[in-house]
PDB file of C-alpha atoms in Angstrom:
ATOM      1  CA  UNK A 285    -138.202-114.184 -62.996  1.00 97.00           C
ATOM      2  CA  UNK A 286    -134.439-114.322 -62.510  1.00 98.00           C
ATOM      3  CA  UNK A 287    -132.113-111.974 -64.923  1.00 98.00           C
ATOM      4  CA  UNK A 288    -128.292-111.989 -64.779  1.00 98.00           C
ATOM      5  CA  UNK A 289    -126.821-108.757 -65.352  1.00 98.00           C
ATOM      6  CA  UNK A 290    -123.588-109.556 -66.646  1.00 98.00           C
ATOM      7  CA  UNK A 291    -120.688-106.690 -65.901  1.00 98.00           C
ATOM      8  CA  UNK A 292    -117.946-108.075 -68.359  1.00 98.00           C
ATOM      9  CA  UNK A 293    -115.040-106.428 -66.676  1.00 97.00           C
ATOM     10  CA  UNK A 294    -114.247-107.509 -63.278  1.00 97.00           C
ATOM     11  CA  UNK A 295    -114.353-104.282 -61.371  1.00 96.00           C
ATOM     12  CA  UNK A 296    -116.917-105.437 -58.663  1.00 95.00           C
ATOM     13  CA  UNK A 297    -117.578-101.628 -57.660  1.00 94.00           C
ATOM     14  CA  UNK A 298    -118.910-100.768 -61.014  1.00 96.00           C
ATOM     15  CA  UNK A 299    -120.640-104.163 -60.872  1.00 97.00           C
ATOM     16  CA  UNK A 300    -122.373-102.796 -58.012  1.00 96.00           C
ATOM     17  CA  UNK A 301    -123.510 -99.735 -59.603  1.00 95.00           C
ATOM     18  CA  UNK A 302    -124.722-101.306 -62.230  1.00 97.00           C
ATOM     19  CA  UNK A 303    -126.892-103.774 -59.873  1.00 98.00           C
ATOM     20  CA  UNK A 304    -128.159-100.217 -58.427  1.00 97.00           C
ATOM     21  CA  UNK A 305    -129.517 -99.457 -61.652  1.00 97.00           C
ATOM     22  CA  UNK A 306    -130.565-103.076 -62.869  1.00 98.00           C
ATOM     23  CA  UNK A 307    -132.811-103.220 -59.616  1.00 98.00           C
ATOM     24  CA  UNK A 308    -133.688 -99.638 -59.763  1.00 97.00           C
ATOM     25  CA  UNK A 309    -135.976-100.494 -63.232  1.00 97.00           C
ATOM     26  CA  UNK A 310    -137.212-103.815 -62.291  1.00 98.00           C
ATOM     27  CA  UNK A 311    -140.305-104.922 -60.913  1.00 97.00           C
ATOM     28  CA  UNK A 312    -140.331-106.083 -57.506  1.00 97.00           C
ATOM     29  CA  UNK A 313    -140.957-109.327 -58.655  1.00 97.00           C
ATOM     30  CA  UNK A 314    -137.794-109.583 -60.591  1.00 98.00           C
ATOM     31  CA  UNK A 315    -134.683-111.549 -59.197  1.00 98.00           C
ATOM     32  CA  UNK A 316    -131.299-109.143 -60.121  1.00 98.00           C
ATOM     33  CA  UNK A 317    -128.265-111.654 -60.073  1.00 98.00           C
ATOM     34  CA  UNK A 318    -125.383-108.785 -60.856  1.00 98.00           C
ATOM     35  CA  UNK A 319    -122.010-110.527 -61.862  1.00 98.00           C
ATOM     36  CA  UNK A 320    -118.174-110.150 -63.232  1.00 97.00           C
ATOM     37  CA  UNK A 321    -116.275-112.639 -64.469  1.00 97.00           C
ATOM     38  CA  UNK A 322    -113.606-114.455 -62.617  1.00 94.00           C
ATOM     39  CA  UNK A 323    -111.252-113.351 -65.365  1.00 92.00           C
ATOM     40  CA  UNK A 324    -110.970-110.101 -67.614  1.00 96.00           C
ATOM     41  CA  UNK A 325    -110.076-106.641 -68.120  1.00 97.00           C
ATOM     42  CA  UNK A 326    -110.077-104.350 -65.386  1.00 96.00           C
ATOM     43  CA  UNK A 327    -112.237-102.235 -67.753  1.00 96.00           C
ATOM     44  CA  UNK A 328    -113.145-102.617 -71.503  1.00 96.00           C
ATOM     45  CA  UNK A 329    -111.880 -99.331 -73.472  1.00 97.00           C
ATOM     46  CA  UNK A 330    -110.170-101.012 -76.394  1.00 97.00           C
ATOM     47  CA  UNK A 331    -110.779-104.062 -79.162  1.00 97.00           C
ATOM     48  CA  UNK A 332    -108.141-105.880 -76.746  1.00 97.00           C
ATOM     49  CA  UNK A 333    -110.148-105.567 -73.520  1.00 97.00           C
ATOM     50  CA  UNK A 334    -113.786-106.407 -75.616  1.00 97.00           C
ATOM     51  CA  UNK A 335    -112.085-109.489 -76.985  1.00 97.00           C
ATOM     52  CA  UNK A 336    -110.453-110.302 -73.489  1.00 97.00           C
ATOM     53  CA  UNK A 337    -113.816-109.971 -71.803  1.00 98.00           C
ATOM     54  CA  UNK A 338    -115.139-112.494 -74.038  1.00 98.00           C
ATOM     55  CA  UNK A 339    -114.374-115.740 -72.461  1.00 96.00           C
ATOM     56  CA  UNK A 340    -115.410-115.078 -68.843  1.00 97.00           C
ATOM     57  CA  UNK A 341    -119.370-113.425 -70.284  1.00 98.00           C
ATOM     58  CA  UNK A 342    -119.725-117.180 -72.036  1.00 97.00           C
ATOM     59  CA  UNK A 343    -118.422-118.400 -68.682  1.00 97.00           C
ATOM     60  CA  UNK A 344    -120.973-116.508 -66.451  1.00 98.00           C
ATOM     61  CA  UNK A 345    -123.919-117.861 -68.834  1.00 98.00           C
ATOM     62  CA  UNK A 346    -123.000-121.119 -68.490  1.00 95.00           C
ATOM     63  CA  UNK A 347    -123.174-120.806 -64.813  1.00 97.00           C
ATOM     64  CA  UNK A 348    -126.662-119.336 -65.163  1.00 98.00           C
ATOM     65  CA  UNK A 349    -128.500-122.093 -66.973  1.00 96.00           C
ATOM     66  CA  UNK A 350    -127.171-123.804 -64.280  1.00 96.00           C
ATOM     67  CA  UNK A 351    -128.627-121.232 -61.633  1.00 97.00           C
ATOM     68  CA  UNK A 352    -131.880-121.198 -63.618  1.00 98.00           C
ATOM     69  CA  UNK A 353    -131.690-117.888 -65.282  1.00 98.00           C
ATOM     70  CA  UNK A 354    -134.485-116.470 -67.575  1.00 98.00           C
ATOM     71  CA  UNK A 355    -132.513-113.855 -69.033  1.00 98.00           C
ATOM     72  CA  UNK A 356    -129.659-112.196 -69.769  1.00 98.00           C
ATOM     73  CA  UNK A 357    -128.471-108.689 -69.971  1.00 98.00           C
ATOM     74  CA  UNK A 358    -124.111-107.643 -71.624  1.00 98.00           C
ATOM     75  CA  UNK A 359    -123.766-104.314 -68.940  1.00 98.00           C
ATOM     76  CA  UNK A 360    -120.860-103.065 -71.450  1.00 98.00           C
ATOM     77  CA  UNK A 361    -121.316-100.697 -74.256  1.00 97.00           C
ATOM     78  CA  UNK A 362    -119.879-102.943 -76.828  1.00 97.00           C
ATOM     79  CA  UNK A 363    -122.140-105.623 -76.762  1.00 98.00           C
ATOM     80  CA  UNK A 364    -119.144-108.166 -75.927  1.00 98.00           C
ATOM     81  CA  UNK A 365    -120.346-111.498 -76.468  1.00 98.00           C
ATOM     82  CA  UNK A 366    -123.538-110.678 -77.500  1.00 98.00           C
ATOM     83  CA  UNK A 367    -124.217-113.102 -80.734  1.00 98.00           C
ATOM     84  CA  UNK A 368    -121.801-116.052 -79.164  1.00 98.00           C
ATOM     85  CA  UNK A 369    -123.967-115.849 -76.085  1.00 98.00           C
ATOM     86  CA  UNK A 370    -127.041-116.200 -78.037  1.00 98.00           C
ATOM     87  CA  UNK A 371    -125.482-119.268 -79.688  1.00 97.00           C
ATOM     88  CA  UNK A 372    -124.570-121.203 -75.797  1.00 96.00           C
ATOM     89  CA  UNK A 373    -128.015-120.424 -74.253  1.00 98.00           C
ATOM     90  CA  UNK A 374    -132.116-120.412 -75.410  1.00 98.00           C
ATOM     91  CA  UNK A 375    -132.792-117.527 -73.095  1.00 98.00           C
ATOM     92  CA  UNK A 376    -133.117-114.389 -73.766  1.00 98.00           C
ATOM     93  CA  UNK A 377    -129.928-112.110 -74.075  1.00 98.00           C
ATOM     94  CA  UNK A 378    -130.072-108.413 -74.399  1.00 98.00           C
ATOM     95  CA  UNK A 379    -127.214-106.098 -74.293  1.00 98.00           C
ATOM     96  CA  UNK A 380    -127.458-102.723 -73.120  1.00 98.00           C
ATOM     97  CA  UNK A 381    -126.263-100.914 -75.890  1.00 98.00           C
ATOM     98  CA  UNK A 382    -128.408-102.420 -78.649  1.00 98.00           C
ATOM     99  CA  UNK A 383    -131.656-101.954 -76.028  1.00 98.00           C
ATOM    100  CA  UNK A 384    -131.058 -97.930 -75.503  1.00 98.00           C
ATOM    101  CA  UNK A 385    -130.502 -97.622 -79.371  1.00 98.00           C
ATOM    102  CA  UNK A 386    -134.146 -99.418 -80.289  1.00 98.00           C
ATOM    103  CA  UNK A 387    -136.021 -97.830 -76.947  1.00 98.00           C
ATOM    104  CA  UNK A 388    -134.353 -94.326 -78.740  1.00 98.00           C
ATOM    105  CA  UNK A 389    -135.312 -94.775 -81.761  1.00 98.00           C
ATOM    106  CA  UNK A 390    -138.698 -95.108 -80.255  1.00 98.00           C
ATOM    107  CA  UNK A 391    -138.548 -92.120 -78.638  1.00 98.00           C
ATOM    108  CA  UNK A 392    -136.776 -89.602 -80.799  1.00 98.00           C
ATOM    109  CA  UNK A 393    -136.319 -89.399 -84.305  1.00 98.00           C
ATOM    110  CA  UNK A 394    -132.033 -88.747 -84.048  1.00 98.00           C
ATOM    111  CA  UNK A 395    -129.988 -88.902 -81.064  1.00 98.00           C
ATOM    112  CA  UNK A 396    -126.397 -88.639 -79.865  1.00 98.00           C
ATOM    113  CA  UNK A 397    -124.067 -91.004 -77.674  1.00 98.00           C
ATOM    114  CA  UNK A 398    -121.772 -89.406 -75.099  1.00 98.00           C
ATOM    115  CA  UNK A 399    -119.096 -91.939 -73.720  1.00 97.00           C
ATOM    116  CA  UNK A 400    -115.857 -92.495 -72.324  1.00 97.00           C
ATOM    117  CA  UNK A 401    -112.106 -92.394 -74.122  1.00 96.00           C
ATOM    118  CA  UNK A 402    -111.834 -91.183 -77.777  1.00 97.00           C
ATOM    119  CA  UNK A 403    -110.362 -94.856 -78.722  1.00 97.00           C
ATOM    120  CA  UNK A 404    -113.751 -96.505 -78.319  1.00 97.00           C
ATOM    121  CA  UNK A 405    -115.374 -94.094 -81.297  1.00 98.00           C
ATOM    122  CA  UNK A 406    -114.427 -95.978 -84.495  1.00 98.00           C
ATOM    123  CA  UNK A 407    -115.869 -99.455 -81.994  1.00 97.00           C
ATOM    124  CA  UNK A 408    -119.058 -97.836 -81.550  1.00 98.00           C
ATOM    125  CA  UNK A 409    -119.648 -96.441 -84.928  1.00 98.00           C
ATOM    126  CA  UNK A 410    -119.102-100.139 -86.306  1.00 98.00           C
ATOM    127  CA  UNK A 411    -121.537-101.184 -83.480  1.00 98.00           C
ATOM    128  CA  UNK A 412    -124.172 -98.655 -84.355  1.00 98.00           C
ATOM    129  CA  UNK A 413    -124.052 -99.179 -87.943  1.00 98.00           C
ATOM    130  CA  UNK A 414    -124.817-102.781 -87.233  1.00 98.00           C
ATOM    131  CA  UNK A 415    -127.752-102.037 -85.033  1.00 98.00           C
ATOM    132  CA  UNK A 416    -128.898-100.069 -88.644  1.00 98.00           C
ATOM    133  CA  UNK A 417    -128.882 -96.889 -86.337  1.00 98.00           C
ATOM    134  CA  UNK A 418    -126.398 -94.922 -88.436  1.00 98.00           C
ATOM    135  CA  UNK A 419    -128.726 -92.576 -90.069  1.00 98.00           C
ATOM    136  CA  UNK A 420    -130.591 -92.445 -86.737  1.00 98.00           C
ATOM    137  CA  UNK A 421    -127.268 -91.397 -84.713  1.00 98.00           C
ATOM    138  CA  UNK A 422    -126.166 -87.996 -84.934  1.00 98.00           C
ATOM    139  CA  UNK A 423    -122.968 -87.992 -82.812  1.00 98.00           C
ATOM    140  CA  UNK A 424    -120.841 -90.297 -80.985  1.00 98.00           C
ATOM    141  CA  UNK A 425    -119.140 -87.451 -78.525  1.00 98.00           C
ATOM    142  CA  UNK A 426    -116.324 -88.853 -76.602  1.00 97.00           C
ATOM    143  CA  UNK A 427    -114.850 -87.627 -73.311  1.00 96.00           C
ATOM    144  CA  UNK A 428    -111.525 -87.697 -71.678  1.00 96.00           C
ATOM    145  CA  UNK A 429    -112.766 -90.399 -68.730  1.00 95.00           C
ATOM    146  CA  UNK A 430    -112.273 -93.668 -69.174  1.00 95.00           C
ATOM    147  CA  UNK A 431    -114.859 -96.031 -67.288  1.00 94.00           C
ATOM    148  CA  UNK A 432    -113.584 -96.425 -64.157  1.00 93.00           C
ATOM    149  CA  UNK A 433    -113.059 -92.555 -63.932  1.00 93.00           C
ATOM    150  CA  UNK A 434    -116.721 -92.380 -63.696  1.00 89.00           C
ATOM    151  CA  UNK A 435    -116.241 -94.627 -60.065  1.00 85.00           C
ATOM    152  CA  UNK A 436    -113.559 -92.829 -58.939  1.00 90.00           C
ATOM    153  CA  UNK A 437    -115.259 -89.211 -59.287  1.00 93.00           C
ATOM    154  CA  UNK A 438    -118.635 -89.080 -59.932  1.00 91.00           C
ATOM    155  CA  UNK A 439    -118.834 -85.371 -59.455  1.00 93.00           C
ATOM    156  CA  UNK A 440    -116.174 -84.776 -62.081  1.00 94.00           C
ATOM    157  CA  UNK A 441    -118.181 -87.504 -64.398  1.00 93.00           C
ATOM    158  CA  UNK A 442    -121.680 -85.803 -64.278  1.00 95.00           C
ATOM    159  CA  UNK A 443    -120.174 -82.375 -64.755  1.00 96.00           C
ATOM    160  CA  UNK A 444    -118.277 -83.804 -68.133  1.00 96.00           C
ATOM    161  CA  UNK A 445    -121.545 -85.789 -68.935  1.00 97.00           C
ATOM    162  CA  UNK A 446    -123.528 -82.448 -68.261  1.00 97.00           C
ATOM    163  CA  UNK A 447    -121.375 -80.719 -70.246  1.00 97.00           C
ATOM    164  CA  UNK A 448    -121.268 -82.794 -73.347  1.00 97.00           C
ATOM    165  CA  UNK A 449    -124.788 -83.060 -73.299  1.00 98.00           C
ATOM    166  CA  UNK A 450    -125.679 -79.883 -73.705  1.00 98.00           C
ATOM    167  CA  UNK A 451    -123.343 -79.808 -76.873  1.00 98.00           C
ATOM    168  CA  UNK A 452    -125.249 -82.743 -78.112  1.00 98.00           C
ATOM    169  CA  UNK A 453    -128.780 -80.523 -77.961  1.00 98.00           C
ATOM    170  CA  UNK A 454    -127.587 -77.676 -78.880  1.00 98.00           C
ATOM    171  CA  UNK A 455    -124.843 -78.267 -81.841  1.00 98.00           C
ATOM    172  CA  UNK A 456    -126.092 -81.845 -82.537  1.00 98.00           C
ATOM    173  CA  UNK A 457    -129.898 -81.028 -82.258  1.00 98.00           C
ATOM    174  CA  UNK A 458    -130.165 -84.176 -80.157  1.00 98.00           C
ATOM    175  CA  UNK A 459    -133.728 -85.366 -79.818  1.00 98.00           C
ATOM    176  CA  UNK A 460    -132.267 -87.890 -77.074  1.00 98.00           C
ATOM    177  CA  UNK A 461    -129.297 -88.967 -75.440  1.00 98.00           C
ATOM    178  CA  UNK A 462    -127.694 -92.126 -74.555  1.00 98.00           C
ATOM    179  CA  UNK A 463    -125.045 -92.932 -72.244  1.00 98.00           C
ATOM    180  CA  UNK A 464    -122.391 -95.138 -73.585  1.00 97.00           C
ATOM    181  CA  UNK A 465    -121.090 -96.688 -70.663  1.00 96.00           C
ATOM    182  CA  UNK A 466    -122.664 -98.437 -67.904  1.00 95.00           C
ATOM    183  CA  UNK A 467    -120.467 -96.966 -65.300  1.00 92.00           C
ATOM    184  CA  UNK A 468    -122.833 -93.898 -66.354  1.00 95.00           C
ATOM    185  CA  UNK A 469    -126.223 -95.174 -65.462  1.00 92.00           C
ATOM    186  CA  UNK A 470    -126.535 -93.252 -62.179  1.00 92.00           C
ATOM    187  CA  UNK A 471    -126.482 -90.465 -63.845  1.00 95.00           C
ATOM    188  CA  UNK A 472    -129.590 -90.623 -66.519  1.00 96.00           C
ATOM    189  CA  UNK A 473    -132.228 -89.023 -64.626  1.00 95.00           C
ATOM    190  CA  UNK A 474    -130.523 -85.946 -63.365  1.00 96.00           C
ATOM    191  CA  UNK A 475    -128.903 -84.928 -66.792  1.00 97.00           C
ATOM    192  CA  UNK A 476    -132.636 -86.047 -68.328  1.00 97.00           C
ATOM    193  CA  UNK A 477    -133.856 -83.195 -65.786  1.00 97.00           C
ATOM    194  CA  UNK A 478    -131.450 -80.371 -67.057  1.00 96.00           C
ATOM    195  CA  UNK A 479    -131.394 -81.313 -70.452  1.00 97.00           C
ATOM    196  CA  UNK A 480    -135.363 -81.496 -71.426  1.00 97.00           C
ATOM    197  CA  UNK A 481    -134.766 -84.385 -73.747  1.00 98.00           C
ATOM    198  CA  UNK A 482    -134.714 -87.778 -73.028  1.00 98.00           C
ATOM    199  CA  UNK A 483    -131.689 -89.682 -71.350  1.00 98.00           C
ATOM    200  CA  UNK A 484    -131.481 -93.137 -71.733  1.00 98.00           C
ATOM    201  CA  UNK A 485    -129.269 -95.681 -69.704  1.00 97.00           C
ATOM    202  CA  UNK A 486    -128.738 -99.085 -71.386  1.00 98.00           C
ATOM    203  CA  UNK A 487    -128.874-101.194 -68.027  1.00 98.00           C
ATOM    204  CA  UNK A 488    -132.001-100.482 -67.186  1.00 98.00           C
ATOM    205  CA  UNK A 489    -133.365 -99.709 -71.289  1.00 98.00           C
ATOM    206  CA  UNK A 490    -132.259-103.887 -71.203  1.00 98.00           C
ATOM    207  CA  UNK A 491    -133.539-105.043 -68.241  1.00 98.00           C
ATOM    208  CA  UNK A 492    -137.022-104.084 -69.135  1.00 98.00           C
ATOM    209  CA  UNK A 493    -136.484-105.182 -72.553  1.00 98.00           C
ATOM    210  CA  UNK A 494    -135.222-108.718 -70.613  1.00 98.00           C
ATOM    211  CA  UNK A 495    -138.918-108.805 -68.814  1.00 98.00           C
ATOM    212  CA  UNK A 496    -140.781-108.288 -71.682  1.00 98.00           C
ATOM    213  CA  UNK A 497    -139.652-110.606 -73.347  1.00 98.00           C
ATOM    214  CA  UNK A 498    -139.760-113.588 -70.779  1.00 98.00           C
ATOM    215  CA  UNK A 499    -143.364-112.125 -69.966  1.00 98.00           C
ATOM    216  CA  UNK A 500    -144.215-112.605 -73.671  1.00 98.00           C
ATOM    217  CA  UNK A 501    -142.752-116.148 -73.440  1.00 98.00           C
ATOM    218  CA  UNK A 502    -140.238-115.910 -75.969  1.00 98.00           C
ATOM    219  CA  UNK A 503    -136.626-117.604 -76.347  1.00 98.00           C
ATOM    220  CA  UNK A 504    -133.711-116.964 -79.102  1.00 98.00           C
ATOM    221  CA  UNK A 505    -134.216-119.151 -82.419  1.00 98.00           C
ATOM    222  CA  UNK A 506    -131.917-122.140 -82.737  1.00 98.00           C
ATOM    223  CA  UNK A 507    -133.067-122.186 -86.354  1.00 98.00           C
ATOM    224  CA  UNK A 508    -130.219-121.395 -87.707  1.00 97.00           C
ATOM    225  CA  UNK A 509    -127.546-118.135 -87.003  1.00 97.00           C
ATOM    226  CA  UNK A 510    -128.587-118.538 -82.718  1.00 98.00           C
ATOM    227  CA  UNK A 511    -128.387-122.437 -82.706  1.00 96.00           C
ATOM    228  CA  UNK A 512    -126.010-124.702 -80.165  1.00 95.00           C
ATOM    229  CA  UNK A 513    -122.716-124.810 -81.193  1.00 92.00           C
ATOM    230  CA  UNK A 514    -121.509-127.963 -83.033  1.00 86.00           C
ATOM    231  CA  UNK A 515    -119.506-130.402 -81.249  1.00 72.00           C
ATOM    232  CA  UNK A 516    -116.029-129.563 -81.910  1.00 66.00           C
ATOM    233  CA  UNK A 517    -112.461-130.257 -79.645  1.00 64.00           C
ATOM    234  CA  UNK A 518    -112.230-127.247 -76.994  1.00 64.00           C
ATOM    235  CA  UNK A 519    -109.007-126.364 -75.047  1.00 66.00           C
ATOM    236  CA  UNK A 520    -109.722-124.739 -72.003  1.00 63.00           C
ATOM    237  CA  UNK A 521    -112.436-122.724 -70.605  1.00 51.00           C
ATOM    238  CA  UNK A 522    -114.585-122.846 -73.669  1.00 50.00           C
ATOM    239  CA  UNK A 523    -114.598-126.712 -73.573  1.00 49.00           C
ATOM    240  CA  UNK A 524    -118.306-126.664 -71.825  1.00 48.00           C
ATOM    241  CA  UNK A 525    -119.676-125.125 -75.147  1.00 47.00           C
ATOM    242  CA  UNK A 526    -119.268-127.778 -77.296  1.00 43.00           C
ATOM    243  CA  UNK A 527    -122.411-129.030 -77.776  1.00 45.00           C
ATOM    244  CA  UNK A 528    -124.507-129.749 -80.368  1.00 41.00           C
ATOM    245  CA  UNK A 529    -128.328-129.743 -81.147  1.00 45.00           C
ATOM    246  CA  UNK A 530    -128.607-129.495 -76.995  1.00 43.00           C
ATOM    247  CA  UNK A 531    -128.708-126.987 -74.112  1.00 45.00           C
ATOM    248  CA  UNK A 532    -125.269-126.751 -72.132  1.00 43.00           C
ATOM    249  CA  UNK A 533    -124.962-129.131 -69.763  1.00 40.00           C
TER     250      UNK A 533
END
């Protein structure tokens, strides 16, 4: 099978990281296509940059249905595009925050989230609570890094991650802990090591989720809330989305 791991900023050395990772939990089997957009945020740490990011995700999905993609995977925290995505393709698309908060919940009964800037916490409590993983989430402990930081100097990353992990067990009484940033996902199985509890990485938490459910055979429902857009008048990049009652052409 063939999933696109979509980075939605256009930093192509976090984009390679995150390939790392995407490839790292796949089966051999498995086709990685790792991609940023053309256009976008250098990095997503605000509403602004999520919103910005928008556009070129849809983009890089059209492209794949053209490429003959089986699934999808959002490789940002905040889930850009996730729902409008669903809407412009049948595949599967799964992003990485909403896979490491259901493979948690399946793990541990409550869990923390360490991640970047202190901006992003009121985005991912709103994010959570949508998941219905509020009661489940203990913490949301933010850092002083913002994502690219975490490219720039790893050693300085781990160390902060390390650090605010072991807050998370001991003051939070963390039964798990997810990483809340995908410029993070090399990181997962040392801190896992040192901290005895389960550390989850949303890249690969989604890609697995992504083969499991093309293995099972199953697509997103155009019943209703997930079907084609209607045909409407489009200015610009999003004019290839108006369709109705039909794949993207």
């Amino acid at each position: 099978m063939k999933i696109k791991v979509i980075n939605p900023n256009t930093t192509l050395e976090m984009t390679k990281g995150i390939e790392h990772a995407a490839k790292s939990a796949s089966r051999p089997d498995t086709q990685i296509l790792a991609v940023s957009p053309k256009m976008g945020p250098a990095s997503i740490e605000s509403f602004y940059d999520e919103y910005l990011s928008i556009p070129g995700v849809l983009e890089e999905v059209k492209k794949g249905e053209e490429e003959g993609v089986d699934a999808y995977v959002i490789a940002c925290y905040g889930d850009p595009g996730l729902h409008a995505a669903r809407e412009v393709t049948d595949k599967p698309v799964v992003g990485i925050a909403e896979a490491s908060l259901y493979l948690a919940s399946m793990l541990a009964a409550r869990f923390s989230i360490v991640t970047v800037l202190p901006r992003i916490k009121t985005m991912l409590e709103d994010l959570v609570d949508s998941y219905g993983m509020s009661k489940r989430v203990l913490n949301i402990r933010c850092t002083p890094l913002g994502v690219l930081d975490f490219e720039r100097d790893p050693e300085g990353g781990i160390e902060t991650l390390r650090q605010e992990g072991i807050r998370a067990v001991e003051e939070d009484k963390a039964e798990a802990i997810l990483l809340g940033c995908a410029g993070m996902a090399e990181f997962a199985d040392s801190l896992e090591k040192e901290l005895g509890v389960p550390v989850l990485d949303g890249v690969t938490a989604a890609v697995k989720f992504a083969e499991s459910i093309v293995d099972l055979g199953k697509k997103t429902s155009k019943l209703k809330t997930y079907k084609y857009p209607e045909r409407k008048e489009y200015v610009g990049v999003l004019e290839t989305f108006g369709q109705s009652k039909s794949p993207i052409k």
